[in-house]
């Protein structure tokens, strides 16, 4: 029995990543996604690498096909290049710097910083970014932001959720002094009883979800919706704190 195997030809794709001034961008994450005939792009990258200190990169053993290239680096906007084919050695990807936003979460009563708040950047088009790490004294920094209008939503244990004023960023610009003021919010107390025996239930888990802000619905409801939890004690009593004004369920 004779078995002939024919391996497809493969080539490399190399180039460099630079900023808008032509300076190299090191440690940029470079991912190559296969494109299909129906203009769809694979869900997972087939090749990935990082740019070196000079911004250079090389992807080896890439088969003859059409790909989409994704390049991302801290403080820069992610860039996609479609219709990429292997064999090029002078490929240059230029990254634009995104806007940067800085701010602080404080108590509305006295202006003191709130410890360990959860913060999220939300676009007025209802797109919510991931949770933002918060540093000491409730301060946060958000980088690589696309141009658009945003607000910052925040919540913390024992406080009602709140949002900042809406602001407009510009590409590469810096928006400073965003302030989110949290108030203690309302408190709800009650007792959990067995429906038949009317005896108190210990260890029941109680949660309340309040309304979103200003009647808007967006993907950050888990941050900005008034969501509080508690566990009933030996007498069935519970207390929910930090509820926003309005109806809760």
C-alpha positions in Angstrom: 0.0 0.0 0.0 1.4 3.3 -1.0 0.3 6.5 0.8 1.3 9.8 -0.6 1.1 12.8 1.7 1.3 16.3 0.4 1.8 19.1 2.9 0.4 22.5 2.3 2.9 25.3 1.8 3.4 27.6 4.8 5.1 30.9 5.1 5.9 33.5 7.7 4.4 36.9 8.4 6.6 39.5 10.0 6.5 43.2 10.6 6.5 45.7 13.4 4.1 47.6 15.7 4.5 51.4 16.0 2.6 54.3 17.5 1.4 57.3 15.4 4.8 59.0 15.8 6.6 55.9 14.4 8.0 54.8 17.8 8.1 51.0 18.4 5.4 49.5 20.7 6.9 46.6 22.7 4.9 43.7 24.2 1.9 44.2 21.9 -0.3 41.1 21.8 -0.6 40.0 18.2 -3.2 37.4 17.2 -4.1 35.9 13.8 -7.6 34.7 13.1 -8.6 32.7 10.0 -11.2 34.4 7.7 -13.8 32.3 5.9 -15.6 32.7 2.6 -18.7 34.1 4.2 -16.7 37.0 5.8 -16.9 35.3 9.2 -13.8 35.3 11.4 -12.8 32.3 13.6 -13.7 32.7 17.3 -10.2 31.8 18.5 -6.8 32.8 17.2 -4.8 30.3 15.2 -1.4 32.0 15.9 -0.3 34.5 18.5 2.9 36.2 19.6 4.2 39.5 21.1 6.2 42.3 19.7 9.8 42.6 21.0 11.5 45.7 22.4 11.8 47.2 18.9 8.2 46.4 18.1 9.1 43.6 15.7 7.2 40.4 15.4 7.2 37.1 13.4 4.5 34.5 13.0 6.0 31.3 11.6 4.5 28.4 9.6 1.4 30.2 8.6 -0.5 28.4 5.8 -1.6 30.0 2.6 -5.0 31.5 3.6 -6.6 34.8 4.4 -6.5 36.1 8.0 -7.6 38.9 10.3 -4.8 40.3 12.5 -5.6 41.8 15.9 -3.0 43.9 17.7 -3.5 45.3 21.3 -1.2 47.0 23.8 -1.8 48.8 27.1 -2.9 52.5 26.6 -3.5 51.9 22.9 -6.8 51.2 21.0 -7.0 47.6 19.7 -6.5 47.5 16.0 -7.8 45.0 13.4 -6.4 44.4 10.0 -8.5 42.3 7.6 -7.4 40.4 4.5 -3.9 39.6 5.7 -2.0 36.9 3.8 1.4 35.3 4.8 4.6 36.0 3.1 5.0 39.7 3.9 8.1 40.9 5.8 7.4 44.6 6.0 4.0 44.6 7.6 3.5 47.7 9.8 0.6 48.1 12.3 0.1 51.6 13.6 -1.7 51.9 17.0 -3.5 55.0 18.1 -3.5 56.0 21.8 -6.9 55.9 23.5 -8.2 58.4 25.9 -7.4 58.0 29.6 -9.8 58.8 32.4 -9.0 59.3 36.1 -11.3 59.8 39.0 -12.3 58.9 42.6 -15.2 57.3 44.5 -16.1 59.2 47.6 -18.8 59.4 50.3 -21.4 62.0 49.5 -21.8 63.0 53.1 -18.2 64.2 53.8 -16.2 63.6 50.6 -14.0 61.0 52.2 -12.8 58.1 49.9 -14.8 54.9 49.7 -12.9 51.7 50.4 -13.0 48.8 47.9 -15.8 50.1 45.5 -16.7 48.3 42.3 -16.3 50.7 39.4 -17.3 50.3 35.7 -17.1 52.5 32.7 -20.4 52.6 30.8 -21.0 54.2 27.4 -24.2 56.1 26.8 -24.9 53.6 24.0 -25.3 51.0 26.9 -22.0 49.3 26.3 -20.3 48.5 29.6 -16.6 47.8 30.0 -15.2 45.4 32.5 -14.8 46.2 36.2 -12.0 48.7 36.9 -9.3 48.1 39.5 -9.6 50.8 42.2 -6.4 52.0 44.0 -5.9 53.6 47.4 -8.4 56.3 48.5 -10.9 55.1 45.9 -8.9 56.4 42.9 -9.1 54.7 39.5 -7.6 55.1 36.1 -9.1 53.8 32.8 -6.9 53.7 29.7 -7.3 52.9 26.0 -10.8 54.3 25.7 -12.5 54.6 22.3 -13.9 58.1 21.5 -17.5 58.6 22.8 -19.7 59.6 25.7 -19.4 57.8 29.0 -20.2 57.8 32.6 -18.6 55.9 35.5 -20.9 53.7 37.7 -19.9 52.6 41.2 -21.1 50.7 44.1 -19.7 49.5 47.5 -20.9 47.5 50.4 -23.2 49.6 52.6 -23.8 52.2 50.0 -26.4 52.9 47.3 -25.0 52.7 43.7 -24.4 55.9 41.9 -23.0 57.3 38.7 -20.9 60.2 37.6 -21.9 63.0 35.3 -21.7 62.1 31.6 -18.4 63.1 29.9 -17.0 63.1 26.4 -13.5 61.8 25.8 -11.3 62.4 22.8 -8.8 60.1 21.1 -5.5 60.3 23.0 -6.9 62.9 25.5 -7.0 62.8 29.2 -10.2 63.3 31.3 -9.4 64.0 34.9 -11.3 64.6 38.1 -14.3 62.3 37.5 -16.1 62.0 40.8 -18.7 59.4 41.9 -20.4 60.2 45.2 -22.0 57.3 47.1 -24.6 57.7 49.8 -25.5 55.2 52.5 -28.9 54.5 50.8 -31.9 52.9 52.4 -32.3 50.0 54.8 -34.9 47.2 54.6 -35.6 45.0 57.6 -37.9 42.0 57.9 -38.4 38.5 59.2 -38.4 35.2 57.3 -41.1 32.7 58.6 -42.0 29.2 57.5 -45.3 29.4 55.6 -47.0 26.6 57.5 -45.5 26.6 61.0 -44.9 30.3 61.1 -41.6 29.6 62.8 -38.5 31.7 62.0 -36.1 30.4 59.4 -32.4 30.7 60.1 -29.8 31.1 57.3 -32.3 32.2 54.6 -30.6 34.1 51.8 -32.3 37.4 50.9 -31.5 39.7 48.0 -33.1 42.8 46.6 -32.6 44.3 43.1 -33.6 47.9 42.6 -34.1 50.0 39.5 -31.5 51.1 37.0 -30.5 54.8 37.0 -32.8 57.3 35.2 -34.8 54.6 33.7 -31.9 53.5 31.5 -31.1 49.9 30.9 -27.5 48.9 30.2 -25.2 45.9 30.6 -23.8 47.1 33.9 -27.0 46.5 36.0 -25.0 44.2 38.2 -22.9 47.3 39.1 -25.4 50.1 39.1 -28.6 48.3 39.9 -29.3 48.4 43.7 -28.4 44.8 44.6 -28.1 43.9 48.3 -27.9 40.6 50.0 -28.3 39.4 53.6 -28.8 36.2 55.6 -31.5 35.7 58.2 -30.3 35.1 61.9 -31.6 32.7 64.5 -34.8 34.6 64.9 -35.4 34.9 61.1 -34.5 38.6 61.0 -32.6 40.2 58.2 -31.4 43.7 57.2 -30.6 44.9 53.7 -28.4 48.0 53.5 -27.4 50.3 50.7 -30.6 50.3 48.7 -31.2 53.0 46.1 -34.3 55.1 46.2 -37.3 53.5 44.4 -39.0 50.1 44.2 -37.0 46.9 44.8 -37.9 43.3 44.3 
